[in-house]
Coordinates of C-alpha atoms and ligand atoms in Angstrom, one line a residue:
X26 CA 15.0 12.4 53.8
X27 CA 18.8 11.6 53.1
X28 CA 20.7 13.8 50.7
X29 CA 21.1 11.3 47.9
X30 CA 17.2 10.4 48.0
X31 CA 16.7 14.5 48.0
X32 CA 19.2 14.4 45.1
X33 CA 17.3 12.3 43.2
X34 CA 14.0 13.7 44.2
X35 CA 15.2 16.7 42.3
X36 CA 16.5 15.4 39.2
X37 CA 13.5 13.8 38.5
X38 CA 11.6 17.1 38.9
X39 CA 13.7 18.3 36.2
X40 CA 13.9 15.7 34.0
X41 CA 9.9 14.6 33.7
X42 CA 8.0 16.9 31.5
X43 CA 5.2 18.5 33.7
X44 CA 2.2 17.3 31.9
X45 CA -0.5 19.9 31.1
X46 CA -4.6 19.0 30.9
X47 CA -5.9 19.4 28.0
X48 CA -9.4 21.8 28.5
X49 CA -12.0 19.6 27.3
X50 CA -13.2 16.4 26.1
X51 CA -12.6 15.6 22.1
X52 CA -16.0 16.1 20.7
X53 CA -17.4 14.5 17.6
X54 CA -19.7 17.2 16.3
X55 CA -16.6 19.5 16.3
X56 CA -14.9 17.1 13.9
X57 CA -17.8 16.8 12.0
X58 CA -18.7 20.4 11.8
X59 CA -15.0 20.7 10.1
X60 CA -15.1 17.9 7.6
X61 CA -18.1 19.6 6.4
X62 CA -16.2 22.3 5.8
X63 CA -13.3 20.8 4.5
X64 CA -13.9 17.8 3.2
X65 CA -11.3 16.3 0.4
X66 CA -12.8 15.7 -3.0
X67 CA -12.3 12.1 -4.1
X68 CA -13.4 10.1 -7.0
X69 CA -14.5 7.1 -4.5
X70 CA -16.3 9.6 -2.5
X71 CA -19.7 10.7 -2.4
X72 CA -21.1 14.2 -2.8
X73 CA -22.0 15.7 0.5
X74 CA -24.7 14.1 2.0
X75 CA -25.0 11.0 -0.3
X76 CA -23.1 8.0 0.2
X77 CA -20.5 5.9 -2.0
X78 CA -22.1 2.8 -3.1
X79 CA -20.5 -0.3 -1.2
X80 CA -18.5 -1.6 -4.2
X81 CA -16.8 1.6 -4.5
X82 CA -15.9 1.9 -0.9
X83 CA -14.9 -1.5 -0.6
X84 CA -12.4 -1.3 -4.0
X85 CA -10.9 2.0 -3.4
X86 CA -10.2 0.8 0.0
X87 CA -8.5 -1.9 -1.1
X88 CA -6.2 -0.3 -3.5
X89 CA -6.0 2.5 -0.9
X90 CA -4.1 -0.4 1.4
X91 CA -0.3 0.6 1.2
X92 CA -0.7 3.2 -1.5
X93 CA -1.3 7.0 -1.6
X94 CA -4.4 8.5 -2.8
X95 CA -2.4 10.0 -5.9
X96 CA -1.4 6.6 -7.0
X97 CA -4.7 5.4 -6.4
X98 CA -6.9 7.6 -8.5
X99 CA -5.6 6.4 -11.7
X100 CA -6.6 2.9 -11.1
X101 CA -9.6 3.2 -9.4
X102 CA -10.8 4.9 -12.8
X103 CA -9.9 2.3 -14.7
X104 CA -11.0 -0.5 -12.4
X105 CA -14.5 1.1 -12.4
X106 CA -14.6 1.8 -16.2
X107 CA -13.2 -1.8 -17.3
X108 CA -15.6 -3.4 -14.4
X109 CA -18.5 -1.0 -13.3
X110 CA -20.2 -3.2 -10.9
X111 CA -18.9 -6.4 -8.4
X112 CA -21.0 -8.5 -11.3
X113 CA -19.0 -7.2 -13.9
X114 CA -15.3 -8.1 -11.6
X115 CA -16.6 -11.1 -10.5
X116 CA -16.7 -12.2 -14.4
X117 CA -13.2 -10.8 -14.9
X118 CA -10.4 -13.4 -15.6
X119 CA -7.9 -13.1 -12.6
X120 CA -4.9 -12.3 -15.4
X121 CA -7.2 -9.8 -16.8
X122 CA -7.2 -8.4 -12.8
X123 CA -3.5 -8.7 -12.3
X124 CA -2.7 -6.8 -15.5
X125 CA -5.0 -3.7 -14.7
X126 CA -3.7 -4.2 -11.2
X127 CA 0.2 -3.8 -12.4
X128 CA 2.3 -1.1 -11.1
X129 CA -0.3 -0.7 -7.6
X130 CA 2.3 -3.1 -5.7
X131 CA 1.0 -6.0 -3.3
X132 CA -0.3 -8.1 -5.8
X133 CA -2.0 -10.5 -3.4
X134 CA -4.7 -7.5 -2.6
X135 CA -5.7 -7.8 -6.4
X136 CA -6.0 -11.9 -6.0
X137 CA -8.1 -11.6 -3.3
X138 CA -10.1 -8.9 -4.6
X139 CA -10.7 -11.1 -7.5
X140 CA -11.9 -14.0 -5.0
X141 CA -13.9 -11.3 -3.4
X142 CA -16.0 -10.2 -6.0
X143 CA -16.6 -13.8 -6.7
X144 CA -17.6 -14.8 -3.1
X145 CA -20.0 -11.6 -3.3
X146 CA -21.7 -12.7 -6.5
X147 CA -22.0 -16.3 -5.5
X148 CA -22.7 -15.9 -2.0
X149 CA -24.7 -12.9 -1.9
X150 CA -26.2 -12.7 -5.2
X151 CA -23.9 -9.5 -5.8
X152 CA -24.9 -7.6 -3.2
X153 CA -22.3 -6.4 0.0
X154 CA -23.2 -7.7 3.2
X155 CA -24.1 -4.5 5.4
X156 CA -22.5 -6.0 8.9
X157 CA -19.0 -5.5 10.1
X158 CA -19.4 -9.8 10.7
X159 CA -21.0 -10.3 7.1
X160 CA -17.9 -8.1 5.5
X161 CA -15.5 -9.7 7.8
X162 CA -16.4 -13.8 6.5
X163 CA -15.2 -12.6 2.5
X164 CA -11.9 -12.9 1.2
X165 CA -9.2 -10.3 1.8
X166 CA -11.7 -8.3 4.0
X167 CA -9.8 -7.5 7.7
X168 CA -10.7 -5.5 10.6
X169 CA -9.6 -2.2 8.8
X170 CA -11.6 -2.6 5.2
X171 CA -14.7 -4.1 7.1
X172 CA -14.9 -0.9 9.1
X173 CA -14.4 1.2 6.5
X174 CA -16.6 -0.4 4.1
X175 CA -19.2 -0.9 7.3
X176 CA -19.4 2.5 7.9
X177 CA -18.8 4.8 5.0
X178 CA -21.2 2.3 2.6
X179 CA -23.8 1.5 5.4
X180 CA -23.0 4.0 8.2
X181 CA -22.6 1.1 10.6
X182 CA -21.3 2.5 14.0
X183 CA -17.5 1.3 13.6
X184 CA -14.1 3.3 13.3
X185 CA -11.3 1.9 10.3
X186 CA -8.3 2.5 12.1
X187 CA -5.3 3.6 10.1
X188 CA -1.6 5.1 10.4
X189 CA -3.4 8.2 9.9
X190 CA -5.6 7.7 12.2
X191 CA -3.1 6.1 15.0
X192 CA -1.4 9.1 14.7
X193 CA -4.6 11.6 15.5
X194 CA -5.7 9.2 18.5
X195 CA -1.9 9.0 19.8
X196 CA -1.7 12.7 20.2
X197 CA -5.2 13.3 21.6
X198 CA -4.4 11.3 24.6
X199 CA -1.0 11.4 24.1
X200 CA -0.6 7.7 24.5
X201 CA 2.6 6.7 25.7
X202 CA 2.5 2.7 24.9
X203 CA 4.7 2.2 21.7
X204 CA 2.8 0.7 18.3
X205 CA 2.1 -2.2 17.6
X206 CA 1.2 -2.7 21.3
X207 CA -0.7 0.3 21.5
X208 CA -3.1 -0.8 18.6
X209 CA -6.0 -2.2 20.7
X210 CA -6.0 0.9 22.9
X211 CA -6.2 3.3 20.1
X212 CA -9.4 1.2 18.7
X213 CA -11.0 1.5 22.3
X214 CA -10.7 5.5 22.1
X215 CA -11.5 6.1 18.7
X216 CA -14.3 3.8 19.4
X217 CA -15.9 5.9 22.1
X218 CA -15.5 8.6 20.1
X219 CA -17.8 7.8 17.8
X220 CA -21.2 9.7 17.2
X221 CA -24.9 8.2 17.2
X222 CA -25.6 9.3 13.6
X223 CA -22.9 9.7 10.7
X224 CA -20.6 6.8 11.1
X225 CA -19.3 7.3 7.8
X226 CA -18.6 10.7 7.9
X227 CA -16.8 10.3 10.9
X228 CA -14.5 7.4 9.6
X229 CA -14.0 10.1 6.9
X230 CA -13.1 12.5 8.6
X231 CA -10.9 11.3 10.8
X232 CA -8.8 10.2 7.8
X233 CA -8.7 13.7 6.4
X234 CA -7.7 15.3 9.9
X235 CA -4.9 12.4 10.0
X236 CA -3.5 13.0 6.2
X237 CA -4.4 17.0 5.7
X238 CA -3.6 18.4 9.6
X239 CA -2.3 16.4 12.1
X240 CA 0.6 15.7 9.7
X241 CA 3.7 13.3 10.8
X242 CA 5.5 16.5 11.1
X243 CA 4.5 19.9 12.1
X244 CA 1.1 19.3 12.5
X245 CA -1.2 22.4 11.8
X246 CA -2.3 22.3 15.5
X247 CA -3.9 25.9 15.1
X248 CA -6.3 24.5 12.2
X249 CA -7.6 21.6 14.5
X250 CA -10.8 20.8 15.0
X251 CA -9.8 18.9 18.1
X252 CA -6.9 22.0 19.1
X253 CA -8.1 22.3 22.8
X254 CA -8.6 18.8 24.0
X255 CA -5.6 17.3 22.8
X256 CA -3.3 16.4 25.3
X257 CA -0.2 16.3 22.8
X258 CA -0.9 19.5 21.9
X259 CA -1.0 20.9 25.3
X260 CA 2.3 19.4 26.3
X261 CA 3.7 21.0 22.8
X262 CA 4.5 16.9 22.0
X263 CA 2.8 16.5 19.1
X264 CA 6.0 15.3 17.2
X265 CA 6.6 12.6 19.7
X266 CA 3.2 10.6 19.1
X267 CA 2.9 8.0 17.9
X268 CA 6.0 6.2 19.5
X269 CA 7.1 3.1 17.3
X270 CA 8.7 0.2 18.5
X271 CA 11.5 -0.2 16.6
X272 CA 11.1 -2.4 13.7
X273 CA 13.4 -5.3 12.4
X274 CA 15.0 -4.7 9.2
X275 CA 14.7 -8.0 6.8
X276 CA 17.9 -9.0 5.2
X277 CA 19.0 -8.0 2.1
X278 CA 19.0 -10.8 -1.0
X279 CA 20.3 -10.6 -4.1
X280 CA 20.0 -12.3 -7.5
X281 CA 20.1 -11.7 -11.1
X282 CA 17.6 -10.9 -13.9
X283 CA 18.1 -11.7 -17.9
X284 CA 16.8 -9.4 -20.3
X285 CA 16.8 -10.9 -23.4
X286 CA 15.2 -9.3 -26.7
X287 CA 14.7 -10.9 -30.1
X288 CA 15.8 -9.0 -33.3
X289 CA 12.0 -9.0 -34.1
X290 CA 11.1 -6.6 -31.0
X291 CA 9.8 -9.9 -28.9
X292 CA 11.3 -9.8 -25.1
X293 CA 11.3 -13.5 -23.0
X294 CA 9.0 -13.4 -20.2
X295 CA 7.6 -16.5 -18.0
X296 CA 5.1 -16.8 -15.1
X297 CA 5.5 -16.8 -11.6
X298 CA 4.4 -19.8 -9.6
X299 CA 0.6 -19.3 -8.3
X300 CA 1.4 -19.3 -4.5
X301 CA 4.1 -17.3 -3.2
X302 CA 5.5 -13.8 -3.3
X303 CA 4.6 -12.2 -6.3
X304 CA 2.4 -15.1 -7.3
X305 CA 1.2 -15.3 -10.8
X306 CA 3.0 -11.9 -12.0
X307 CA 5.0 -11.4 -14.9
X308 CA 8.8 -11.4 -14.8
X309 CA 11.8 -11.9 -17.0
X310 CA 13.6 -15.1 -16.0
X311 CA 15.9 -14.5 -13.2
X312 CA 17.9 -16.7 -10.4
X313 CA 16.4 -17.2 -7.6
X314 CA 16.9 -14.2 -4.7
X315 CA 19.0 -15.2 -1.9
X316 CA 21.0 -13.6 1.0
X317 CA 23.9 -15.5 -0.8
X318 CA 23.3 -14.9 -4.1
X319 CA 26.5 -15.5 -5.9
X320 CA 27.5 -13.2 -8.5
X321 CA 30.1 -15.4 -10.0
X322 CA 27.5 -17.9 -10.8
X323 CA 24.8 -15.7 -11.6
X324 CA 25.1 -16.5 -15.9
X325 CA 24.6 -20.5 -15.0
X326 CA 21.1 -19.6 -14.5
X327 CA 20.3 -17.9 -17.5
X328 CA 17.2 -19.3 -19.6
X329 CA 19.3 -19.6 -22.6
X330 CA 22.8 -18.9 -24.6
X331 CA 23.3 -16.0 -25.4
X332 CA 25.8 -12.9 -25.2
X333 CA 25.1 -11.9 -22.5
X334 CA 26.1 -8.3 -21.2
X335 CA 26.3 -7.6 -17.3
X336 CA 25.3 -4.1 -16.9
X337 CA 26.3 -2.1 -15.2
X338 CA 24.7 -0.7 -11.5
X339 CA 22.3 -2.8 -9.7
X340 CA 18.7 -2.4 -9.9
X341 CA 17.0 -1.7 -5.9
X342 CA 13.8 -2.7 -4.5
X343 CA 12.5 -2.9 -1.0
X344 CA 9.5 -5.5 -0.4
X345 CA 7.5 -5.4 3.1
X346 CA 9.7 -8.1 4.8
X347 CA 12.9 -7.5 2.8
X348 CA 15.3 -5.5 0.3
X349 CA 16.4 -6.8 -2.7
X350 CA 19.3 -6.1 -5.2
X351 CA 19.1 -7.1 -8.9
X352 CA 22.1 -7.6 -11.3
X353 CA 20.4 -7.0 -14.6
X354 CA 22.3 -9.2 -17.5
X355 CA 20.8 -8.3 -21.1
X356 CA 21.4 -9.9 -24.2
X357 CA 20.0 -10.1 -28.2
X358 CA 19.3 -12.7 -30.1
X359 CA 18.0 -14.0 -33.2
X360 CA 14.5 -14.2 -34.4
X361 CA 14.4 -17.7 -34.6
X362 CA 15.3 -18.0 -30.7
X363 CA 12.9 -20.9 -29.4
X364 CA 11.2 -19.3 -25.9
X365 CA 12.7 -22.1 -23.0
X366 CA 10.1 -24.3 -21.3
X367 CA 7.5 -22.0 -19.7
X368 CA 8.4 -19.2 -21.0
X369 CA 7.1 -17.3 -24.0
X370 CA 8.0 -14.5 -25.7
X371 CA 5.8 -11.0 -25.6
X372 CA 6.1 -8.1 -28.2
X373 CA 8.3 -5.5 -26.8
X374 CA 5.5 -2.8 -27.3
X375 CA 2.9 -4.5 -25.3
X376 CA 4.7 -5.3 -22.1
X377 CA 2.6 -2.8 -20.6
X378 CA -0.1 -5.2 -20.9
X379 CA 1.4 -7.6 -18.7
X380 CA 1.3 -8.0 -15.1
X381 CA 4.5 -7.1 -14.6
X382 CA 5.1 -5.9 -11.1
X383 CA 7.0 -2.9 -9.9
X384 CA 10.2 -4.8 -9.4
X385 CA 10.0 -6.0 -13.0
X386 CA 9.6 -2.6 -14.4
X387 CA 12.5 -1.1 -12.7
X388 CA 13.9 -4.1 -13.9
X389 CA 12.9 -3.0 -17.9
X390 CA 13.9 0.2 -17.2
X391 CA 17.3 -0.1 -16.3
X392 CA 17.7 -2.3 -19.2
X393 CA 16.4 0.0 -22.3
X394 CA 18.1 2.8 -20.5
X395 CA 21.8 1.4 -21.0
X396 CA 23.5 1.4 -24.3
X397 CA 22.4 -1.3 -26.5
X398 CA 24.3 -4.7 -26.3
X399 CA 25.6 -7.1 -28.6
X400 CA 23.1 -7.2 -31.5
X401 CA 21.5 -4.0 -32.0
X402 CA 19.8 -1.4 -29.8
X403 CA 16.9 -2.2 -27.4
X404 CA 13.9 -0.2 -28.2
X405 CA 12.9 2.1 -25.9
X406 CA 9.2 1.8 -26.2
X407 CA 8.7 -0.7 -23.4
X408 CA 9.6 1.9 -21.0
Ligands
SF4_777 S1 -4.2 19.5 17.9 FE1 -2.5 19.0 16.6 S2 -1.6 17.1 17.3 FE2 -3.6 17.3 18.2 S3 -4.9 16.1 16.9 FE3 -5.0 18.3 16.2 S4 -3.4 18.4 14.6 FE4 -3.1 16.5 15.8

């Protein structure tokens, strides 16, 4: 051998990690055995032993999508006192939906749950479907939320496959292909993982090892069901899993938002088209949001004359494909203000009825929190 290939022979001796086996095979019992132990208590979740009814699975699921467990709670109560069965949604008016949806984010998961309930009422006389296929042909229903539904509500042999669950799978095998790619090949595994009896349990608790020990960081290795056959663990690389490919950052766009109150406590608020981002939410009018947003010209698109008061700060919000910036221009003016075509003006003190979405909020907020402007103070109840 020559010296340089020696050299280099070397160097990659040192630099490689030298990878250790884990002992043993993951085994499902031992996973089960632990959720039994350990099991979170949930108000979508079923007693030990029993099993969550499939309309509960299938709309804490949903609001689950994006959204913590804390946030969720809240609104899954309310969802299931307001509508206690898919009949009972299905009769719902989608504006009825969209304003108990407000504040969860990603309004079009509350459209399509809407559509939904109504494809589950008038195709299946209100009754879920109990196959992966069946769950699969309704409306907003993907790979993830059929499994899930499949087998926590009918203990169908499948595995939902989450972040939390990437992340458990990734370290087991310490799987060195970067996500998204890695995706189908994290399915396959926690697919075979699977046991003959107790789908649902499983599916469960895999989620619970992914969000309560085999944390993003520090995992609590030494509490792990799963502690001797995974591989990251072995290697002491549990930190490293699961790689990411890096992701592409969507441009930032900018525009402007009016507040604009009446003397009589009434604040202008219009519609947003029905398709689109957003669609069918409440806002106050606004420019459009563009990566070059003008600043200069922002007041030309105001909904009406008025005194308008640029305040000051800008008011931040990040959407899945981009971040946005909002000027936030505020003004008061008389009670006998005519409301612009297409928009309408709403009492001040129930704008928490409307579907106002997150962005609009923090838009509210930052309005009644600044000293008042021309005419008067703005009343702080909206807030
Ligand atoms: S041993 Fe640690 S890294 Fe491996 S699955 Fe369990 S908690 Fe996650």
């Amino acid at each position: 051998m020559l010296l340089c290939d020696m050299l280099w022979a070397m160097s990659v001796a040192v630099r490689l990690p030298r990878r250790k086996k884990a002992a043993s095979a993951p085994q499902a019992a031992d996973l089960l055995a632990w959720y039994d132990r350990h099991r979170r208590v949930m108000p979508w979740r079923a007693r030990q032993g029993e099993r969550t009814p499939p309309y509960a699975v299938w709309l804490s699921e949903i609001m689950l999508q994006q959204t913590t467990v804390k946030t969720v709670g809240p609104y899954f109560e309310k969802f299931l006192t307001k509508w206690p069965t898919v009949e009972a949604l299905a009769l719902a008016s989608l504006d009825d939906v969209l304003r108990a949806w407000a504040g969860l984010g990603y309004y079009a998961r509350a459209r399509n749950l809407h559509a939904c309930a109504r494809a589950v009422v008038e195709r299946h006389n209100g009754i879920f479907p109990d196959t992966i296929e069946g769950l699969l042909a309704l409306p907003g229903i993907g790979d993830y939320t059929a499994a899930a539904v499949g087998a926590i509500a009918f203990d169908a042999p499948a595995v939902p496959v989450d972040g939390n669950v990437e992340r458990v799978v990734t370290r087991l095998y310490a799987i060195e292909e970067a996500l998204p790619a890695a995706k189908p090949k994290i399915k396959e595994l926690a697919t075979s993982l699977l046991p003959s009896q107790r789908s649902g349990d499983f599916a469960q608790a895999l989620m619970d090892l992914g969000a309560t020990i085999c944390s993003p960081k520090r995992p609590a290795c030494s509490l792990c069901p799963w502690h001797e056959p995974c591989v990251a663990r072995a290697e002491g690389r549990q930190e490293e899993f699961p790689h990411k490919a890096a992701k592409k950052e969507g441009k930032l766009r900018r525009g402007a938002a009016f507040v604009v109150v009446r003397d009589d406590g009434f604040i202008l608020l219009r519609t947003r088209p029905d398709k689109g981002l957003l669609a069918q939410m409440t806002e106050v009018p606004g420019t459009a949001w563009s990566h070059d947003f003008n600043l200069a010209d922002a007041e030309a698109g105001a909904p009406l004359k008025a005194g308008w008061r640029r305040l000051p700060g800008v008011v931040e919000h990040t959407f899945t494909h981009f971040p946005l910036e909002l000027t936030v221009f505020a003004a008061r003016v008389p009670k006998s203000s005519k409301a612009p075509k297409d928009m309408r003006w709403s009492a001040v003190k129930d704008v928490h009825d409307e579907a106002l979405p997150t962005v609009m909020r923090k838009v509210l907020a930052h309005a009644f929190a600044m000293p008042a402007p021309a005419r008067g103070r703005l009343r702080k109840s909206a807030r």
